[in-house]
Amino acid sequence: MQGARPLSACAGTSSCPSASSPSISPGADALPESLRRVQQIVHQPILFQELDITNEAALQELFSKHRFSAVMHFAGLKAVGESVQKPLEYYRVNLTGTIRLLETMKAHGVRNIVFSSSATVYGDPKYLPLDENHPVGGCTNPYGKSKYFIEEMIRDLCKAERDWNAVLLRYFNPIGAHESGMIGEDPQGIPNNLMPYVAQVAVGRREFLSVFGNDYKTDDGTGVRDYIHVVDLAKGHIAALKKLKENCGCKIYNLGTGTGYSVLQMVQAMEKASGREIKYKITGRREGDVASCYANPALAERELGWKAAFGLDKMCEDLWRWQLQNPTGFSKN
Ligand code: UFG
C-alpha cells in the first residue's frame, strides 16, 4: 500500500460536500465550507473531487488519475423516512453506486475497502447488547436494507476473490462534534436525529423537542440508544485502515460505546452542557423505532485495538460548542 493514498468516497450523496443529488434530499448535509474548515484544522490542503458515485465514467477517470491504497466508502443516501417514500432512489444510489465503486476498484487493482454500515442491519434486537453474531437483515426500511445488501455484496466478493480485504463498520448513534467547534453536524431542514434537534432547541432555533414515545420497556419509557462521539467513530476508521494492512479478509465490527442512554437522559445531559433549559413534549412513537439498541463493542477492542474514549459529557460539551459557535450551521445567517 506504499506510495498510495486512501480514498474517501463520498460522491454524489447527501454526505458529500457540495454533492448534487437531483430530486432527492432537500439539501446536502455536508457543505464545501466544512471541507475548508477541516483544512484549517489539519493545516494542510485536502484533495477533493466531487463526483456522482453512480457515474462509472467519472469513477474510472478518478481512479486513472490517482493511485489509491484503500477506499473508505461513505457515499449514500441516509434518511430513513425518505427511503420509505423513494425506495428506488435509495437502491439506485446506494446499491448501484457501490457496485460501480467496487467494479472500478477491481479494474484498478484496489482491493481494500472500509464500508460505513449501520447498527440498523440488526433490526429489532433479539438480545442486548448487540454483538456482531446477532442475526442481520431484519430491517424495516429501504435505507437499512441497502446497508445490509451492501454488506452481503462485499462479503460475497471477499469470499469469491481472496485478494480483497474489507472492514464493515456498524455505527451506532454518532453525535458530538470536533472539539474545536469548527466542524459538526449541519442537517439541512428539520433534523431527523435526536441530538441535532436537541442542540437546535438549546440554541433557540426550535421551540421544543418532540419525544417520540414514553411507553417503551425502558427505565423511563423513552428510547435507549448507544451514542458515540464522532471523533471516536473517526478513530475507528483509522484502526480499520490499519486492519486492512494485515490482509484481514472480510471483517465486521460494531462501533459503539456499549452504554445505552434514554432520550430523557440525553436531554438532561445537554441541559447540563449548555446550561439552558431544553423544552420537550411527549408525543406518539415514531414508526419503525425500537425500544433499546446498544452495542457489545468488545470485538473491535480485541481485534482493532479500538475503544470509544469519550463519555456522554464530552459528547454534549463538544456538540454544544459547535452549535453555539455556529447557530445556523455552516451558513452565515
Ligand atoms: N427521538 C425523539 N425525538 C426526535 C428524534 C429522535 O424522541 O426528534 C428519539 C427516537 O425515537 C430514538 C432516539 O431519539 O429513540 C434516537 O433517534 P435518532 O433518530 O437520533 O436515531 P435512531 O436510533 O432512530 O437512528 C439511527 C441512525 C439511522 C439508523 C438507525 C437505526 O440515525 O441512520 O439508527 O440503526 F438507521
mmCIF file of C-alpha atoms and ligand atoms in Angstrom:
data_model
loop_
_atom_site.group_PDB
_atom_site.id
_atom_site.type_symbol
_atom_site.label_atom_id
_atom_site.label_comp_id
_atom_site.label_asym_id
_atom_site.label_seq_id
_atom_site.Cartn_x
_atom_site.Cartn_y
_atom_site.Cartn_z
ATOM 1 C CA MET A 1 0.000 0.000 0.000
ATOM 2 C CA GLN A 2 3.049 2.250 -0.011
ATOM 3 C CA GLY A 3 3.027 5.415 -2.050
ATOM 4 C CA ALA A 4 -0.696 5.325 -2.470
ATOM 5 C CA ARG A 5 -3.376 7.131 -0.534
ATOM 6 C CA PRO A 6 -6.671 6.029 0.913
ATOM 7 C CA LEU A 7 -9.681 7.414 -0.931
ATOM 8 C CA SER A 8 -12.652 8.625 0.997
ATOM 9 C CA ALA A 9 -15.629 8.050 -1.272
ATOM 10 C CA CYS A 10 -18.402 10.494 -0.570
ATOM 11 C CA ALA A 11 -19.577 11.217 -4.030
ATOM 12 C CA GLY A 12 -22.952 12.342 -5.270
ATOM 13 C CA THR A 13 -24.699 11.812 -1.982
ATOM 14 C CA SER A 14 -26.209 13.555 0.976
ATOM 15 C CA SER A 15 -22.996 13.073 2.922
ATOM 16 C CA CYS A 16 -20.704 14.714 0.426
ATOM 17 C CA PRO A 17 -19.536 18.328 0.376
ATOM 18 C CA SER A 18 -21.333 20.163 -2.426
ATOM 19 C CA ALA A 19 -22.607 16.958 -3.923
ATOM 20 C CA SER A 20 -25.550 17.364 -6.200
ATOM 21 C CA SER A 21 -28.189 14.730 -5.910
ATOM 22 C CA PRO A 22 -31.105 15.618 -8.122
ATOM 23 C CA SER A 23 -34.677 15.043 -6.971
ATOM 24 C CA ILE A 24 -33.797 13.702 -3.551
ATOM 25 C CA SER A 25 -32.991 15.183 -0.136
ATOM 26 C CA PRO A 26 -33.752 18.865 0.323
ATOM 27 C CA GLY A 27 -30.062 19.650 0.565
ATOM 28 C CA ALA A 28 -26.665 18.127 1.018
ATOM 29 C CA ASP A 29 -25.889 17.501 4.694
ATOM 30 C CA ALA A 30 -22.267 18.343 4.103
ATOM 31 C CA LEU A 31 -21.128 21.553 2.524
ATOM 32 C CA PRO A 32 -17.944 22.914 0.918
ATOM 33 C CA GLU A 33 -17.414 25.128 3.967
ATOM 34 C CA SER A 34 -16.960 22.002 6.101
ATOM 35 C CA LEU A 35 -14.028 20.901 3.973
ATOM 36 C CA ARG A 36 -12.462 24.361 4.139
ATOM 37 C CA ARG A 37 -12.610 24.145 7.933
ATOM 38 C CA VAL A 38 -11.165 20.641 8.036
ATOM 39 C CA GLN A 39 -8.197 22.007 6.093
ATOM 40 C CA GLN A 40 -7.797 24.746 8.717
ATOM 41 C CA ILE A 41 -7.829 22.168 11.491
ATOM 42 C CA VAL A 42 -5.249 19.873 9.900
ATOM 43 C CA HIS A 43 -3.178 22.743 8.429
ATOM 44 C CA GLN A 44 -2.874 21.125 5.067
ATOM 45 C CA PRO A 45 -4.750 21.059 1.810
ATOM 46 C CA ILE A 46 -7.076 18.143 1.196
ATOM 47 C CA LEU A 47 -7.516 16.924 -2.322
ATOM 48 C CA PHE A 48 -11.211 16.842 -3.081
ATOM 49 C CA GLN A 49 -13.031 15.877 -6.203
ATOM 50 C CA GLU A 50 -16.779 15.973 -6.452
ATOM 51 C CA LEU A 51 -18.386 13.252 -8.482
ATOM 52 C CA ASP A 52 -21.504 11.125 -8.616
ATOM 53 C CA ILE A 53 -20.800 7.622 -7.352
ATOM 54 C CA THR A 54 -23.279 6.191 -9.851
ATOM 55 C CA ASN A 55 -21.285 7.765 -12.703
ATOM 56 C CA GLU A 56 -18.985 4.970 -13.844
ATOM 57 C CA ALA A 57 -17.000 7.119 -16.281
ATOM 58 C CA ALA A 58 -16.257 9.668 -13.561
ATOM 59 C CA LEU A 59 -15.127 6.928 -11.171
ATOM 60 C CA GLN A 60 -12.890 5.424 -13.867
ATOM 61 C CA GLU A 61 -11.337 8.797 -14.511
ATOM 62 C CA LEU A 62 -10.699 9.389 -10.813
ATOM 63 C CA PHE A 63 -9.009 6.027 -10.382
ATOM 64 C CA SER A 64 -6.943 6.604 -13.526
ATOM 65 C CA LYS A 65 -5.637 9.885 -12.156
ATOM 66 C CA HIS A 66 -4.639 8.655 -8.693
ATOM 67 C CA ARG A 67 -3.209 5.561 -7.080
ATOM 68 C CA PHE A 68 -5.216 4.560 -4.012
ATOM 69 C CA SER A 69 -4.245 2.117 -1.272
ATOM 70 C CA ALA A 70 -7.776 1.760 0.075
ATOM 71 C CA VAL A 71 -11.242 3.254 -0.148
ATOM 72 C CA MET A 72 -13.378 4.475 2.749
ATOM 73 C CA HIS A 73 -16.880 4.286 1.389
ATOM 74 C CA PHE A 74 -19.354 6.717 2.990
ATOM 75 C CA ALA A 75 -21.347 7.597 -0.109
ATOM 76 C CA GLY A 76 -25.048 7.030 0.252
ATOM 77 C CA LEU A 77 -28.483 8.451 0.844
ATOM 78 C CA LYS A 78 -29.263 8.155 4.522
ATOM 79 C CA ALA A 79 -32.699 9.351 5.585
ATOM 80 C CA VAL A 80 -34.811 6.502 6.931
ATOM 81 C CA GLY A 81 -38.208 8.160 6.305
ATOM 82 C CA GLU A 82 -37.304 9.372 2.839
ATOM 83 C CA SER A 83 -36.129 5.874 1.895
ATOM 84 C CA VAL A 84 -39.635 4.550 2.553
ATOM 85 C CA GLN A 85 -41.050 7.164 0.149
ATOM 86 C CA LYS A 86 -38.365 6.753 -2.526
ATOM 87 C CA PRO A 87 -37.053 3.187 -2.366
ATOM 88 C CA LEU A 88 -35.822 3.062 -5.951
ATOM 89 C CA GLU A 89 -33.720 6.184 -5.490
ATOM 90 C CA TYR A 90 -32.171 4.642 -2.396
ATOM 91 C CA TYR A 91 -31.397 1.350 -4.101
ATOM 92 C CA ARG A 92 -30.117 3.117 -7.217
ATOM 93 C CA VAL A 93 -27.706 5.389 -5.383
ATOM 94 C CA ASN A 94 -26.642 3.088 -2.552
ATOM 95 C CA LEU A 95 -26.523 -0.257 -4.343
ATOM 96 C CA THR A 96 -25.680 0.735 -7.920
ATOM 97 C CA GLY A 97 -23.214 3.290 -6.612
ATOM 98 C CA THR A 98 -21.448 0.643 -4.509
ATOM 99 C CA ILE A 99 -21.360 -1.878 -7.353
ATOM 100 C CA ARG A 100 -19.794 0.717 -9.663
ATOM 101 C CA LEU A 101 -17.297 1.674 -6.992
ATOM 102 C CA LEU A 102 -16.300 -1.959 -6.362
ATOM 103 C CA GLU A 103 -16.013 -2.658 -10.092
ATOM 104 C CA THR A 104 -13.851 0.400 -10.586
ATOM 105 C CA MET A 105 -11.669 -0.543 -7.637
ATOM 106 C CA LYS A 106 -11.251 -4.005 -9.094
ATOM 107 C CA ALA A 107 -10.362 -2.680 -12.536
ATOM 108 C CA HIS A 108 -7.659 -0.522 -10.975
ATOM 109 C CA GLY A 109 -6.237 -3.131 -8.625
ATOM 110 C CA VAL A 110 -7.553 -1.519 -5.437
ATOM 111 C CA ARG A 111 -8.884 -4.266 -3.188
ATOM 112 C CA ASN A 112 -9.098 -2.687 0.247
ATOM 113 C CA ILE A 113 -12.311 -1.112 1.494
ATOM 114 C CA VAL A 114 -13.769 0.241 4.717
ATOM 115 C CA PHE A 115 -17.552 0.444 4.488
ATOM 116 C CA SER A 116 -19.760 2.709 6.539
ATOM 117 C CA SER A 117 -22.514 0.348 7.702
ATOM 118 C CA SER A 118 -25.020 0.767 10.485
ATOM 119 C CA ALA A 119 -26.488 -0.927 13.536
ATOM 120 C CA THR A 120 -29.727 -0.727 11.592
ATOM 121 C CA VAL A 121 -28.752 -4.049 9.924
ATOM 122 C CA TYR A 122 -29.635 -5.798 13.215
ATOM 123 C CA GLY A 123 -33.304 -4.769 13.008
ATOM 124 C CA ASP A 124 -35.306 -5.216 16.210
ATOM 125 C CA PRO A 125 -32.769 -6.622 18.726
ATOM 126 C CA LYS A 126 -33.392 -10.216 19.795
ATOM 127 C CA TYR A 127 -30.924 -9.733 22.644
ATOM 128 C CA LEU A 128 -28.789 -6.942 24.089
ATOM 129 C CA PRO A 129 -26.065 -5.849 23.918
ATOM 130 C CA LEU A 130 -25.813 -6.499 20.197
ATOM 131 C CA ASP A 131 -22.729 -8.394 19.153
ATOM 132 C CA GLU A 132 -21.635 -8.989 15.575
ATOM 133 C CA ASN A 133 -23.149 -12.506 15.602
ATOM 134 C CA HIS A 134 -26.650 -11.178 16.166
ATOM 135 C CA PRO A 135 -28.850 -12.040 13.152
ATOM 136 C CA VAL A 136 -28.954 -9.320 10.494
ATOM 137 C CA GLY A 137 -31.276 -8.351 7.686
ATOM 138 C CA GLY A 138 -34.491 -7.703 9.586
ATOM 139 C CA CYS A 139 -34.524 -4.055 8.546
ATOM 140 C CA THR A 140 -37.857 -2.359 8.074
ATOM 141 C CA ASN A 141 -36.879 0.375 5.609
ATOM 142 C CA PRO A 142 -35.014 0.599 2.275
ATOM 143 C CA TYR A 143 -32.172 2.647 3.801
ATOM 144 C CA GLY A 144 -31.423 -0.102 6.327
ATOM 145 C CA LYS A 145 -31.855 -2.811 3.737
ATOM 146 C CA SER A 146 -29.419 -1.075 1.414
ATOM 147 C CA LYS A 147 -26.769 -1.179 4.170
ATOM 148 C CA TYR A 148 -27.480 -4.872 4.701
ATOM 149 C CA PHE A 149 -27.394 -5.682 0.972
ATOM 150 C CA ILE A 150 -24.085 -3.849 0.557
ATOM 151 C CA GLU A 151 -22.603 -5.789 3.475
ATOM 152 C CA GLU A 152 -23.691 -9.019 1.810
ATOM 153 C CA MET A 153 -22.263 -7.936 -1.546
ATOM 154 C CA ILE A 154 -18.887 -7.138 -0.045
ATOM 155 C CA ARG A 155 -18.860 -10.400 1.918
ATOM 156 C CA ASP A 156 -19.592 -12.397 -1.224
ATOM 157 C CA LEU A 157 -16.902 -10.548 -3.122
ATOM 158 C CA CYS A 158 -14.314 -11.296 -0.425
ATOM 159 C CA LYS A 159 -15.333 -14.968 -0.490
ATOM 160 C CA ALA A 160 -15.040 -15.214 -4.260
ATOM 161 C CA GLU A 161 -11.819 -13.243 -4.625
ATOM 162 C CA ARG A 162 -9.391 -13.846 -1.816
ATOM 163 C CA ASP A 163 -7.232 -10.805 -2.504
ATOM 164 C CA TRP A 164 -9.952 -8.438 -1.258
ATOM 165 C CA ASN A 165 -9.904 -7.023 2.268
ATOM 166 C CA ALA A 166 -12.909 -5.295 3.759
ATOM 167 C CA VAL A 167 -13.831 -3.869 7.137
ATOM 168 C CA LEU A 168 -17.555 -3.279 7.590
ATOM 169 C CA LEU A 169 -18.191 -0.851 10.430
ATOM 170 C CA ARG A 170 -21.602 -0.937 12.060
ATOM 171 C CA TYR A 171 -22.115 2.515 13.540
ATOM 172 C CA PHE A 172 -24.401 3.004 16.494
ATOM 173 C CA ASN A 173 -25.537 6.634 17.067
ATOM 174 C CA PRO A 174 -22.768 9.107 16.246
ATOM 175 C CA ILE A 175 -23.144 12.509 17.913
ATOM 176 C CA GLY A 176 -20.963 15.383 19.107
ATOM 177 C CA ALA A 177 -18.574 17.433 17.056
ATOM 178 C CA HIS A 178 -14.877 18.188 16.711
ATOM 179 C CA GLU A 179 -13.699 19.829 19.921
ATOM 180 C CA SER A 180 -12.536 22.951 18.061
ATOM 181 C CA GLY A 181 -16.200 23.767 17.483
ATOM 182 C CA MET A 182 -15.340 24.380 13.837
ATOM 183 C CA ILE A 183 -16.982 21.330 12.304
ATOM 184 C CA GLY A 184 -20.119 19.492 13.251
ATOM 185 C CA GLU A 185 -23.436 18.229 12.013
ATOM 186 C CA ASP A 186 -25.498 20.683 9.982
ATOM 187 C CA PRO A 187 -28.684 18.964 8.896
ATOM 188 C CA GLN A 188 -30.486 20.825 6.144
ATOM 189 C CA GLY A 189 -34.129 21.314 7.045
ATOM 190 C CA ILE A 190 -35.703 19.816 10.141
ATOM 191 C CA PRO A 191 -33.270 17.426 11.850
ATOM 192 C CA ASN A 192 -34.341 13.773 11.771
ATOM 193 C CA ASN A 193 -31.979 12.720 14.520
ATOM 194 C CA LEU A 194 -32.285 13.417 18.207
ATOM 195 C CA MET A 195 -29.157 15.351 19.151
ATOM 196 C CA PRO A 196 -29.033 17.870 16.296
ATOM 197 C CA TYR A 197 -32.650 18.640 17.172
ATOM 198 C CA VAL A 198 -31.895 18.961 20.893
ATOM 199 C CA ALA A 199 -28.953 21.269 20.112
ATOM 200 C CA GLN A 200 -31.175 23.480 17.967
ATOM 201 C CA VAL A 201 -33.710 23.744 20.794
ATOM 202 C CA ALA A 202 -30.901 24.685 23.207
ATOM 203 C CA VAL A 203 -29.648 27.417 20.885
ATOM 204 C CA GLY A 204 -33.147 28.784 20.349
ATOM 205 C CA ARG A 205 -33.690 27.746 16.737
ATOM 206 C CA ARG A 206 -36.560 25.429 17.674
ATOM 207 C CA GLU A 207 -39.116 25.771 20.406
ATOM 208 C CA PHE A 208 -39.269 22.283 21.852
ATOM 209 C CA LEU A 209 -38.287 18.687 21.248
ATOM 210 C CA SER A 210 -40.907 16.072 20.482
ATOM 211 C CA VAL A 211 -40.030 12.955 22.453
ATOM 212 C CA PHE A 212 -41.241 10.033 20.387
ATOM 213 C CA GLY A 213 -42.976 7.894 22.978
ATOM 214 C CA ASN A 214 -42.535 7.303 26.718
ATOM 215 C CA ASP A 215 -44.207 3.914 26.893
ATOM 216 C CA TYR A 216 -41.273 1.720 25.857
ATOM 217 C CA LYS A 217 -39.992 -1.004 28.148
ATOM 218 C CA THR A 218 -37.057 1.088 29.333
ATOM 219 C CA ASP A 219 -36.305 2.693 32.697
ATOM 220 C CA ASP A 220 -38.054 5.986 31.917
ATOM 221 C CA GLY A 221 -40.148 4.755 28.988
ATOM 222 C CA THR A 222 -38.186 6.621 26.289
ATOM 223 C CA GLY A 223 -35.979 5.019 23.629
ATOM 224 C CA VAL A 224 -32.467 3.926 24.567
ATOM 225 C CA ARG A 225 -29.508 4.214 22.154
ATOM 226 C CA ASP A 226 -25.755 3.818 22.156
ATOM 227 C CA TYR A 227 -24.439 7.332 21.423
ATOM 228 C CA ILE A 228 -20.839 7.535 20.289
ATOM 229 C CA HIS A 229 -18.618 10.609 19.913
ATOM 230 C CA VAL A 230 -17.990 11.278 16.236
ATOM 231 C CA VAL A 231 -14.247 11.641 16.883
ATOM 232 C CA ASP A 232 -14.174 8.153 18.432
ATOM 233 C CA LEU A 233 -16.029 6.958 15.352
ATOM 234 C CA ALA A 234 -13.441 8.594 13.084
ATOM 235 C CA LYS A 235 -10.649 6.904 15.007
ATOM 236 C CA GLY A 236 -12.405 3.582 14.446
ATOM 237 C CA HIS A 237 -11.852 4.134 10.726
ATOM 238 C CA ILE A 238 -8.129 4.670 11.200
ATOM 239 C CA ALA A 239 -7.999 1.407 13.155
ATOM 240 C CA ALA A 240 -9.909 -0.272 10.307
ATOM 241 C CA LEU A 241 -7.432 1.017 7.716
ATOM 242 C CA LYS A 242 -4.618 -0.492 9.780
ATOM 243 C CA LYS A 243 -6.502 -3.780 9.925
ATOM 244 C CA LEU A 244 -6.678 -3.902 6.127
ATOM 245 C CA LYS A 245 -2.885 -3.902 6.017
ATOM 246 C CA GLU A 246 -2.933 -7.293 7.779
ATOM 247 C CA ASN A 247 -4.751 -8.782 4.754
ATOM 248 C CA CYS A 248 -7.677 -9.445 7.040
ATOM 249 C CA GLY A 249 -10.254 -10.662 4.507
ATOM 250 C CA CYS A 250 -13.777 -9.507 5.377
ATOM 251 C CA LYS A 251 -14.250 -8.319 8.968
ATOM 252 C CA ILE A 252 -17.231 -6.763 10.695
ATOM 253 C CA TYR A 253 -17.139 -4.572 13.790
ATOM 254 C CA ASN A 254 -19.591 -2.653 15.920
ATOM 255 C CA LEU A 255 -18.572 0.930 16.642
ATOM 256 C CA GLY A 256 -20.398 1.841 19.823
ATOM 257 C CA THR A 257 -19.609 2.515 23.473
ATOM 258 C CA GLY A 258 -21.613 -0.344 24.966
ATOM 259 C CA THR A 259 -23.705 2.037 27.086
ATOM 260 C CA GLY A 260 -27.287 2.975 26.331
ATOM 261 C CA TYR A 261 -28.918 6.291 27.275
ATOM 262 C CA SER A 262 -32.590 7.221 27.077
ATOM 263 C CA VAL A 263 -33.962 10.260 25.251
ATOM 264 C CA LEU A 264 -34.640 11.991 28.566
ATOM 265 C CA GLN A 265 -31.118 11.261 29.802
ATOM 266 C CA MET A 266 -29.800 12.857 26.618
ATOM 267 C CA VAL A 267 -31.957 15.936 27.158
ATOM 268 C CA GLN A 268 -30.631 16.222 30.708
ATOM 269 C CA ALA A 269 -27.019 15.800 29.607
ATOM 270 C CA MET A 270 -27.456 18.545 27.027
ATOM 271 C CA GLU A 271 -29.069 20.840 29.593
ATOM 272 C CA LYS A 272 -26.005 20.318 31.777
ATOM 273 C CA ALA A 273 -23.575 21.007 28.927
ATOM 274 C CA SER A 274 -25.407 24.091 27.671
ATOM 275 C CA GLY A 275 -26.683 25.482 30.947
ATOM 276 C CA ARG A 276 -30.023 26.016 29.196
ATOM 277 C CA GLU A 277 -33.416 24.511 29.652
ATOM 278 C CA ILE A 278 -34.494 22.221 26.848
ATOM 279 C CA LYS A 279 -38.251 22.141 26.494
ATOM 280 C CA TYR A 280 -39.868 18.943 25.318
ATOM 281 C CA LYS A 281 -43.262 17.384 24.766
ATOM 282 C CA ILE A 282 -44.052 13.708 24.804
ATOM 283 C CA THR A 283 -45.666 12.690 21.509
ATOM 284 C CA GLY A 284 -46.527 9.349 19.965
ATOM 285 C CA ARG A 285 -43.987 6.741 18.965
ATOM 286 C CA ARG A 286 -42.175 7.164 15.646
ATOM 287 C CA GLU A 287 -42.873 4.311 13.261
ATOM 288 C CA GLY A 288 -40.021 1.839 12.948
ATOM 289 C CA ASP A 289 -38.288 2.824 16.220
ATOM 290 C CA VAL A 290 -37.115 0.108 18.591
ATOM 291 C CA ALA A 291 -37.114 0.425 22.391
ATOM 292 C CA SER A 292 -33.413 -0.167 23.006
ATOM 293 C CA CYS A 293 -30.323 -0.622 20.901
ATOM 294 C CA TYR A 294 -26.756 -0.745 22.191
ATOM 295 C CA ALA A 295 -23.548 -2.455 21.230
ATOM 296 C CA ASN A 296 -21.208 -5.008 22.563
ATOM 297 C CA PRO A 297 -18.030 -3.318 21.297
ATOM 298 C CA ALA A 298 -15.620 -5.987 22.624
ATOM 299 C CA LEU A 299 -14.631 -7.393 19.237
ATOM 300 C CA ALA A 300 -13.396 -4.030 17.948
ATOM 301 C CA GLU A 301 -11.328 -3.629 21.096
ATOM 302 C CA ARG A 302 -9.851 -7.099 20.751
ATOM 303 C CA GLU A 303 -9.144 -7.079 17.036
ATOM 304 C CA LEU A 304 -8.788 -3.415 16.109
ATOM 305 C CA GLY A 305 -7.308 -2.173 19.377
ATOM 306 C CA TRP A 306 -10.056 0.455 19.282
ATOM 307 C CA LYS A 307 -12.285 1.540 22.118
ATOM 308 C CA ALA A 308 -14.506 4.615 22.472
ATOM 309 C CA ALA A 309 -12.721 7.033 24.792
ATOM 310 C CA PHE A 310 -15.262 9.840 25.216
ATOM 311 C CA GLY A 311 -18.284 9.754 27.503
ATOM 312 C CA LEU A 312 -21.637 11.490 27.378
ATOM 313 C CA ASP A 313 -20.496 14.761 28.991
ATOM 314 C CA LYS A 314 -17.767 15.266 26.400
ATOM 315 C CA MET A 315 -20.152 14.394 23.549
ATOM 316 C CA CYS A 316 -22.605 17.044 24.712
ATOM 317 C CA GLU A 317 -19.960 19.679 25.516
ATOM 318 C CA ASP A 318 -18.461 19.367 22.030
ATOM 319 C CA LEU A 319 -21.863 19.377 20.375
ATOM 320 C CA TRP A 320 -22.816 22.478 22.336
ATOM 321 C CA ARG A 321 -19.566 24.320 21.438
ATOM 322 C CA TRP A 322 -20.235 23.638 17.758
ATOM 323 C CA GLN A 323 -23.877 24.739 17.986
ATOM 324 C CA LEU A 324 -23.098 27.878 19.992
ATOM 325 C CA GLN A 325 -20.294 28.974 17.665
ATOM 326 C CA ASN A 326 -22.383 28.123 14.605
ATOM 327 C CA PRO A 327 -26.041 28.676 15.496
ATOM 328 C CA THR A 328 -27.037 28.384 11.839
ATOM 329 C CA GLY A 329 -24.542 25.675 10.980
ATOM 330 C CA PHE A 330 -22.076 26.316 8.168
ATOM 331 C CA SER A 331 -24.186 29.020 6.586
ATOM 332 C CA LYS A 332 -23.813 32.630 7.753
ATOM 333 C CA ASN A 333 -27.439 33.540 8.508
HETATM 334 N N1 UFG B 1 -36.079 10.856 19.014
HETATM 335 C C1 UFG B 1 -37.016 11.684 19.612
HETATM 336 N N2 UFG B 1 -37.283 12.876 19.010
HETATM 337 C C2 UFG B 1 -36.670 13.312 17.887
HETATM 338 C C3 UFG B 1 -35.714 12.453 17.277
HETATM 339 C C4 UFG B 1 -35.452 11.227 17.879
HETATM 340 O O1 UFG B 1 -37.588 11.345 20.646
HETATM 341 O O2 UFG B 1 -36.970 14.406 17.396
HETATM 342 C C5 UFG B 1 -35.740 9.575 19.665
HETATM 343 C C6 UFG B 1 -36.016 8.355 18.809
HETATM 344 O O3 UFG B 1 -37.333 7.914 18.956
HETATM 345 C C7 UFG B 1 -34.962 7.381 19.347
HETATM 346 C C8 UFG B 1 -33.797 8.275 19.749
HETATM 347 O O4 UFG B 1 -34.359 9.567 19.907
HETATM 348 O O5 UFG B 1 -35.447 6.745 20.496
HETATM 349 C C9 UFG B 1 -32.699 8.349 18.705
HETATM 350 O O6 UFG B 1 -33.258 8.700 17.451
HETATM 351 P P1 UFG B 1 -32.341 9.104 16.205
HETATM 352 O O7 UFG B 1 -33.244 9.445 15.064
HETATM 353 O O8 UFG B 1 -31.335 10.122 16.613
HETATM 354 O O9 UFG B 1 -31.520 7.794 15.922
HETATM 355 P P2 UFG B 1 -32.064 6.346 15.506
HETATM 356 O O10 UFG B 1 -31.522 5.419 16.531
HETATM 357 O O11 UFG B 1 -33.503 6.290 15.233
HETATM 358 O O12 UFG B 1 -31.375 6.249 14.076
HETATM 359 C C10 UFG B 1 -30.073 5.824 13.956
HETATM 360 C C11 UFG B 1 -29.453 6.370 12.666
HETATM 361 C C12 UFG B 1 -30.113 5.796 11.446
HETATM 362 C C13 UFG B 1 -30.228 4.306 11.577
HETATM 363 C C14 UFG B 1 -30.919 3.942 12.864
HETATM 364 C C15 UFG B 1 -31.116 2.502 13.107
HETATM 365 O O13 UFG B 1 -29.557 7.783 12.631
HETATM 366 O O14 UFG B 1 -29.327 6.120 10.338
HETATM 367 O O15 UFG B 1 -30.148 4.463 13.921
HETATM 368 O O16 UFG B 1 -29.937 1.900 13.495
HETATM 369 F F1 UFG B 1 -30.925 3.776 10.546
#
